mmCIF file of N, CA and C in Angstrom:
data_model
loop_
_atom_site.group_PDB
_atom_site.id
_atom_site.type_symbol
_atom_site.label_atom_id
_atom_site.label_comp_id
_atom_site.label_asym_id
_atom_site.label_seq_id
_atom_site.Cartn_x
_atom_site.Cartn_y
_atom_site.Cartn_z
ATOM 1 N N MET U 1 94.698 88.685 91.659
ATOM 2 C CA MET U 1 94.623 89.661 92.710
ATOM 3 C C MET U 1 95.977 90.295 92.986
ATOM 4 N N GLU U 2 96.994 89.476 93.024
ATOM 5 C CA GLU U 2 98.312 90.017 93.331
ATOM 6 C C GLU U 2 98.776 91.006 92.270
ATOM 7 N N GLU U 3 98.415 90.733 91.005
ATOM 8 C CA GLU U 3 98.822 91.656 89.948
ATOM 9 C C GLU U 3 98.151 93.019 90.117
ATOM 10 N N ASN U 4 96.926 93.037 90.663
ATOM 11 C CA ASN U 4 96.251 94.308 90.944
ATOM 12 C C ASN U 4 96.984 95.093 92.020
ATOM 13 N N ILE U 5 97.527 94.391 92.995
ATOM 14 C CA ILE U 5 98.287 95.071 94.057
ATOM 15 C C ILE U 5 99.559 95.673 93.468
ATOM 16 N N ASN U 6 100.209 94.921 92.583
ATOM 17 C CA ASN U 6 101.474 95.387 92.021
ATOM 18 C C ASN U 6 101.306 96.577 91.086
ATOM 19 N N ILE U 7 100.165 96.698 90.412
ATOM 20 C CA ILE U 7 99.976 97.794 89.462
ATOM 21 C C ILE U 7 99.296 99.008 90.073
ATOM 22 N N ILE U 8 98.956 98.948 91.345
ATOM 23 C CA ILE U 8 98.174 100.018 91.981
ATOM 24 C C ILE U 8 98.867 101.377 91.870
ATOM 25 N N LYS U 9 100.180 101.399 91.862
ATOM 26 C CA LYS U 9 100.912 102.668 91.776
ATOM 27 C C LYS U 9 100.905 103.246 90.363
ATOM 28 N N ASN U 10 100.668 102.397 89.373
ATOM 29 C CA ASN U 10 100.791 102.820 87.983
ATOM 30 C C ASN U 10 99.466 103.129 87.300
ATOM 31 N N VAL U 11 98.349 103.007 87.996
ATOM 32 C CA VAL U 11 97.054 103.249 87.368
ATOM 33 C C VAL U 11 96.488 104.589 87.841
ATOM 34 N N ASP U 12 95.492 105.072 87.100
ATOM 35 C CA ASP U 12 94.903 106.352 87.496
ATOM 36 C C ASP U 12 93.940 106.163 88.669
ATOM 37 N N ILE U 13 93.414 107.262 89.165
ATOM 38 C CA ILE U 13 92.597 107.258 90.380
ATOM 39 C C ILE U 13 91.328 106.426 90.209
ATOM 40 N N THR U 14 90.692 106.522 89.051
ATOM 41 C CA THR U 14 89.451 105.780 88.814
ATOM 42 C C THR U 14 89.695 104.280 88.852
ATOM 43 N N GLU U 15 90.752 103.828 88.187
ATOM 44 C CA GLU U 15 91.076 102.402 88.193
ATOM 45 C C GLU U 15 91.485 101.936 89.586
ATOM 46 N N ARG U 16 92.201 102.782 90.291
ATOM 47 C CA ARG U 16 92.603 102.449 91.653
ATOM 48 C C ARG U 16 91.379 102.251 92.543
ATOM 49 N N GLU U 17 90.396 103.130 92.394
ATOM 50 C CA GLU U 17 89.173 103.015 93.186
ATOM 51 C C GLU U 17 88.415 101.732 92.844
ATOM 52 N N GLU U 18 88.376 101.364 91.558
ATOM 53 C CA GLU U 18 87.719 100.121 91.153
ATOM 54 C C GLU U 18 88.402 98.906 91.760
ATOM 55 N N ILE U 19 89.715 98.921 91.809
ATOM 56 C CA ILE U 19 90.462 97.806 92.404
ATOM 57 C C ILE U 19 90.139 97.695 93.884
ATOM 58 N N ILE U 20 90.069 98.821 94.575
ATOM 59 C CA ILE U 20 89.754 98.818 96.002
ATOM 60 C C ILE U 20 88.364 98.245 96.240
ATOM 61 N N VAL U 21 87.392 98.672 95.439
ATOM 62 C CA VAL U 21 86.019 98.175 95.576
ATOM 63 C C VAL U 21 85.958 96.678 95.245
ATOM 64 N N ASP U 22 86.721 96.223 94.264
ATOM 65 C CA ASP U 22 86.765 94.784 93.942
ATOM 66 C C ASP U 22 87.289 93.981 95.131
ATOM 67 N N PHE U 23 88.333 94.486 95.772
ATOM 68 C CA PHE U 23 88.865 93.797 96.946
ATOM 69 C C PHE U 23 87.836 93.780 98.068
ATOM 70 N N ALA U 24 87.093 94.873 98.222
ATOM 71 C CA ALA U 24 86.048 94.916 99.251
ATOM 72 C C ALA U 24 84.989 93.859 98.976
ATOM 73 N N ARG U 25 84.609 93.696 97.699
ATOM 74 C CA ARG U 25 83.637 92.652 97.339
ATOM 75 C C ARG U 25 84.170 91.257 97.668
ATOM 76 N N LEU U 26 85.439 91.029 97.369
ATOM 77 C CA LEU U 26 86.034 89.725 97.672
ATOM 78 C C LEU U 26 86.059 89.466 99.169
ATOM 79 N N LEU U 27 86.345 90.494 99.950
ATOM 80 C CA LEU U 27 86.326 90.341 101.414
ATOM 81 C C LEU U 27 84.919 90.055 101.911
ATOM 82 N N GLU U 28 83.914 90.696 101.328
ATOM 83 C CA GLU U 28 82.531 90.430 101.729
ATOM 84 C C GLU U 28 82.144 88.990 101.419
ATOM 85 N N THR U 29 82.576 88.487 100.278
ATOM 86 C CA THR U 29 82.314 87.089 99.929
ATOM 87 C C THR U 29 82.999 86.156 100.917
ATOM 88 N N ALA U 30 84.250 86.462 101.256
ATOM 89 C CA ALA U 30 84.971 85.645 102.237
ATOM 90 C C ALA U 30 84.273 85.701 103.587
ATOM 91 N N SER U 31 83.725 86.845 103.934
ATOM 92 C CA SER U 31 82.998 86.989 105.195
ATOM 93 C C SER U 31 81.769 86.085 105.225
ATOM 94 N N GLN U 32 81.034 86.054 104.137
ATOM 95 C CA GLN U 32 79.845 85.200 104.060
ATOM 96 C C GLN U 32 80.217 83.730 104.130
ATOM 97 N N GLU U 33 81.305 83.357 103.464
ATOM 98 C CA GLU U 33 81.759 81.971 103.523
ATOM 99 C C GLU U 33 82.221 81.614 104.925
ATOM 100 N N ALA U 34 82.860 82.555 105.598
ATOM 101 C CA ALA U 34 83.318 82.301 106.965
ATOM 102 C C ALA U 34 82.142 82.042 107.894
ATOM 103 N N LEU U 35 81.057 82.758 107.700
ATOM 104 C CA LEU U 35 79.858 82.503 108.509
ATOM 105 C C LEU U 35 79.332 81.096 108.268
ATOM 106 N N ALA U 36 79.379 80.652 107.018
ATOM 107 C CA ALA U 36 78.918 79.299 106.701
ATOM 108 C C ALA U 36 79.786 78.246 107.378
ATOM 109 N N TYR U 37 81.069 78.551 107.552
ATOM 110 C CA TYR U 37 81.985 77.622 108.218
ATOM 111 C C TYR U 37 81.982 77.787 109.731
ATOM 112 N N GLY U 38 81.256 78.761 110.242
ATOM 113 C CA GLY U 38 81.206 78.978 111.680
ATOM 114 C C GLY U 38 82.340 79.824 112.217
ATOM 115 N N GLU U 39 83.003 80.552 111.356
ATOM 116 C CA GLU U 39 84.113 81.419 111.761
ATOM 117 C C GLU U 39 83.609 82.850 111.930
ATOM 118 N N GLY U 40 82.905 83.086 113.007
ATOM 119 C CA GLY U 40 82.281 84.379 113.242
ATOM 120 C C GLY U 40 83.263 85.524 113.388
ATOM 121 N N ARG U 41 84.394 85.286 114.043
ATOM 122 C CA ARG U 41 85.377 86.360 114.243
ATOM 123 C C ARG U 41 85.979 86.805 112.926
ATOM 124 N N PHE U 42 86.353 85.824 112.075
ATOM 125 C CA PHE U 42 86.896 86.189 110.772
ATOM 126 C C PHE U 42 85.845 86.893 109.933
ATOM 127 N N ALA U 43 84.611 86.415 110.002
ATOM 128 C CA ALA U 43 83.528 87.034 109.238
ATOM 129 C C ALA U 43 83.353 88.491 109.647
ATOM 130 N N MET U 44 83.404 88.762 110.949
ATOM 131 C CA MET U 44 83.229 90.119 111.439
ATOM 132 C C MET U 44 84.386 91.017 111.009
ATOM 133 N N VAL U 45 85.600 90.525 111.147
ATOM 134 C CA VAL U 45 86.779 91.326 110.799
ATOM 135 C C VAL U 45 86.812 91.609 109.299
ATOM 136 N N SER U 46 86.569 90.601 108.486
ATOM 137 C CA SER U 46 86.636 90.821 107.041
ATOM 138 C C SER U 46 85.488 91.697 106.554
ATOM 139 N N ALA U 47 84.301 91.552 107.134
ATOM 140 C CA ALA U 47 83.180 92.417 106.758
ATOM 141 C C ALA U 47 83.460 93.859 107.166
ATOM 142 N N SER U 48 84.048 94.056 108.325
ATOM 143 C CA SER U 48 84.391 95.408 108.782
ATOM 144 C C SER U 48 85.454 96.031 107.890
ATOM 145 N N MET U 49 86.452 95.248 107.516
ATOM 146 C CA MET U 49 87.500 95.764 106.648
ATOM 147 C C MET U 49 86.928 96.094 105.270
ATOM 148 N N ALA U 50 86.050 95.247 104.765
ATOM 149 C CA ALA U 50 85.427 95.506 103.470
ATOM 150 C C ALA U 50 84.599 96.780 103.510
ATOM 151 N N GLU U 51 83.860 96.962 104.580
ATOM 152 C CA GLU U 51 83.040 98.171 104.729
ATOM 153 C C GLU U 51 83.915 99.422 104.801
ATOM 154 N N ALA U 52 85.005 99.339 105.540
ATOM 155 C CA ALA U 52 85.922 100.483 105.649
ATOM 156 C C ALA U 52 86.572 100.790 104.301
ATOM 157 N N MET U 53 86.954 99.746 103.578
ATOM 158 C CA MET U 53 87.563 99.954 102.263
ATOM 159 C C MET U 53 86.566 100.586 101.300
ATOM 160 N N ARG U 54 85.343 100.096 101.310
ATOM 161 C CA ARG U 54 84.326 100.627 100.406
ATOM 162 C C ARG U 54 83.997 102.084 100.758
ATOM 163 N N ALA U 55 83.874 102.375 102.045
ATOM 164 C CA ALA U 55 83.535 103.733 102.482
ATOM 165 C C ALA U 55 84.651 104.730 102.194
ATOM 166 N N ASN U 56 85.878 104.272 102.220
ATOM 167 C CA ASN U 56 87.030 105.157 102.021
ATOM 168 C C ASN U 56 87.741 104.936 100.695
ATOM 169 N N ALA U 57 87.085 104.274 99.750
ATOM 170 C CA ALA U 57 87.725 103.945 98.471
ATOM 171 C C ALA U 57 88.195 105.201 97.742
ATOM 172 N N ASP U 58 87.376 106.234 97.736
ATOM 173 C CA ASP U 58 87.744 107.475 97.056
ATOM 174 C C ASP U 58 88.983 108.092 97.683
ATOM 175 N N GLU U 59 88.983 108.154 98.992
ATOM 176 C CA GLU U 59 90.119 108.736 99.712
ATOM 177 C C GLU U 59 91.377 107.889 99.532
ATOM 178 N N LEU U 60 91.238 106.572 99.617
ATOM 179 C CA LEU U 60 92.388 105.687 99.419
ATOM 180 C C LEU U 60 92.954 105.817 98.012
ATOM 181 N N ALA U 61 92.071 105.962 97.037
ATOM 182 C CA ALA U 61 92.517 106.055 95.644
ATOM 183 C C ALA U 61 93.246 107.367 95.370
ATOM 184 N N ARG U 62 92.838 108.428 96.039
ATOM 185 C CA ARG U 62 93.427 109.750 95.788
ATOM 186 C C ARG U 62 94.700 110.000 96.600
ATOM 187 N N ASP U 63 94.807 109.405 97.742
ATOM 188 C CA ASP U 63 95.969 109.657 98.601
ATOM 189 C C ASP U 63 97.157 108.805 98.165
ATOM 190 N N LYS U 64 98.027 108.550 99.077
ATOM 191 C CA LYS U 64 99.280 107.840 98.782
ATOM 192 C C LYS U 64 99.028 106.429 98.255
ATOM 193 N N PRO U 65 99.539 106.103 97.083
ATOM 194 C CA PRO U 65 99.393 104.748 96.547
ATOM 195 C C PRO U 65 100.058 103.690 97.423
ATOM 196 N N GLU U 66 101.092 104.083 98.164
ATOM 197 C CA GLU U 66 101.785 103.126 99.033
ATOM 198 C C GLU U 66 100.860 102.655 100.155
ATOM 199 N N ALA U 67 100.077 103.578 100.697
ATOM 200 C CA ALA U 67 99.127 103.214 101.754
ATOM 201 C C ALA U 67 98.048 102.295 101.205
ATOM 202 N N THR U 68 97.570 102.604 100.007
ATOM 203 C CA THR U 68 96.567 101.758 99.363
ATOM 204 C C THR U 68 97.123 100.365 99.119
ATOM 205 N N GLU U 69 98.358 100.308 98.682
ATOM 206 C CA GLU U 69 98.997 99.018 98.429
ATOM 207 C C GLU U 69 99.072 98.195 99.714
ATOM 208 N N ARG U 70 99.392 98.826 100.836
ATOM 209 C CA ARG U 70 99.459 98.118 102.115
ATOM 210 C C ARG U 70 98.095 97.588 102.544
ATOM 211 N N VAL U 71 97.056 98.401 102.347
ATOM 212 C CA VAL U 71 95.700 97.968 102.693
ATOM 213 C C VAL U 71 95.309 96.756 101.859
ATOM 214 N N LEU U 72 95.597 96.798 100.564
ATOM 215 C CA LEU U 72 95.256 95.673 99.686
ATOM 216 C C LEU U 72 96.067 94.432 100.039
ATOM 217 N N GLN U 73 97.316 94.617 100.417
ATOM 218 C CA GLN U 73 98.132 93.472 100.829
ATOM 219 C C GLN U 73 97.572 92.824 102.091
ATOM 220 N N GLN U 74 97.100 93.635 103.024
ATOM 221 C CA GLN U 74 96.501 93.087 104.242
ATOM 222 C C GLN U 74 95.212 92.336 103.926
ATOM 223 N N ALA U 75 94.398 92.889 103.043
ATOM 224 C CA ALA U 75 93.157 92.212 102.638
ATOM 225 C C ALA U 75 93.479 90.898 101.946
ATOM 226 N N TYR U 76 94.466 90.911 101.076
ATOM 227 C CA TYR U 76 94.865 89.697 100.370
ATOM 228 C C TYR U 76 95.403 88.653 101.348
ATOM 229 N N ALA U 77 96.170 89.086 102.330
ATOM 230 C CA ALA U 77 96.711 88.151 103.325
ATOM 231 C C ALA U 77 95.589 87.505 104.127
ATOM 232 N N MET U 78 94.584 88.298 104.500
ATOM 233 C CA MET U 78 93.444 87.740 105.244
ATOM 234 C C MET U 78 92.711 86.685 104.415
ATOM 235 N N MET U 79 92.456 87.009 103.153
ATOM 236 C CA MET U 79 91.745 86.052 102.284
ATOM 237 C C MET U 79 92.583 84.810 102.040
ATOM 238 N N SER U 80 93.884 84.978 101.890
ATOM 239 C CA SER U 80 94.772 83.829 101.659
ATOM 240 C C SER U 80 94.791 82.896 102.862
ATOM 241 N N GLN U 81 94.842 83.462 104.059
ATOM 242 C CA GLN U 81 94.845 82.636 105.262
ATOM 243 C C GLN U 81 93.537 81.870 105.404
ATOM 244 N N PHE U 82 92.434 82.521 105.086
ATOM 245 C CA PHE U 82 91.143 81.847 105.165
ATOM 246 C C PHE U 82 91.048 80.733 104.129
ATOM 247 N N LYS U 83 91.512 81.003 102.908
ATOM 248 C CA LYS U 83 91.460 79.978 101.863
ATOM 249 C C LYS U 83 92.380 78.807 102.177
ATOM 250 N N ALA U 84 93.484 79.077 102.866
ATOM 251 C CA ALA U 84 94.378 77.991 103.262
ATOM 252 C C ALA U 84 93.713 77.105 104.309
ATOM 253 N N ALA U 85 92.969 77.721 105.216
ATOM 254 C CA ALA U 85 92.292 76.955 106.268
ATOM 255 C C ALA U 85 91.071 76.220 105.735
ATOM 256 N N TYR U 86 90.380 76.827 104.761
ATOM 257 C CA TYR U 86 89.161 76.245 104.182
ATOM 258 C C TYR U 86 89.273 76.285 102.663
ATOM 259 N N PRO U 87 89.975 75.302 102.074
ATOM 260 C CA PRO U 87 90.243 75.357 100.629
ATOM 261 C C PRO U 87 89.024 75.118 99.736
ATOM 262 N N HIS U 88 87.970 74.542 100.286
ATOM 263 C CA HIS U 88 86.795 74.245 99.464
ATOM 264 C C HIS U 88 85.775 75.359 99.589
ATOM 265 N N ARG U 89 85.274 75.801 98.437
ATOM 266 C CA ARG U 89 84.285 76.880 98.431
ATOM 267 C C ARG U 89 82.937 76.389 98.926
ATOM 268 N N VAL U 90 82.187 77.305 99.495
ATOM 269 C CA VAL U 90 80.838 76.999 99.958
ATOM 270 C C VAL U 90 79.908 77.025 98.747
ATOM 271 N N ILE U 91 79.160 75.936 98.565
ATOM 272 C CA ILE U 91 78.237 75.859 97.447
ATOM 273 C C ILE U 91 76.890 76.468 97.819
ATOM 274 N N SER U 92 76.408 76.154 98.988
ATOM 275 C CA SER U 92 75.108 76.642 99.439
ATOM 276 C C SER U 92 75.245 77.257 100.814
ATOM 277 N N ARG U 93 74.576 78.388 101.018
ATOM 278 C CA ARG U 93 74.644 79.062 102.303
ATOM 279 C C ARG U 93 73.343 78.947 103.070
ATOM 280 N N SER U 94 72.493 78.041 102.697
ATOM 281 C CA SER U 94 71.202 77.933 103.374
ATOM 282 C C SER U 94 71.391 77.366 104.780
ATOM 283 N N VAL U 95 70.647 77.925 105.700
ATOM 284 C CA VAL U 95 70.720 77.512 107.091
ATOM 285 C C VAL U 95 69.404 76.835 107.441
ATOM 286 N N HIS U 96 69.495 75.672 108.063
ATOM 287 C CA HIS U 96 68.284 74.920 108.421
ATOM 288 C C HIS U 96 68.031 75.002 109.904
#
């Protein structure tokens, strides 16, 4: 993930948009895992950020690469903090 952030300035618009959408998918996965752990606030924030990134991926990819890099760094920081707090992945999300 970090290598994608570092190369964001050097890739074309299409690749930049794909990287943004990939990060949005990762945030959505983290959001679902947060719900399984009972972290509703993190789930809401990460799902909202993922939705905003996905909705604005085209605009982010075409505009300033520095702004895109900052957005991706913030998304990565959120996921890193969550993984540090909950290092084990959720195997099953079934609710009884």
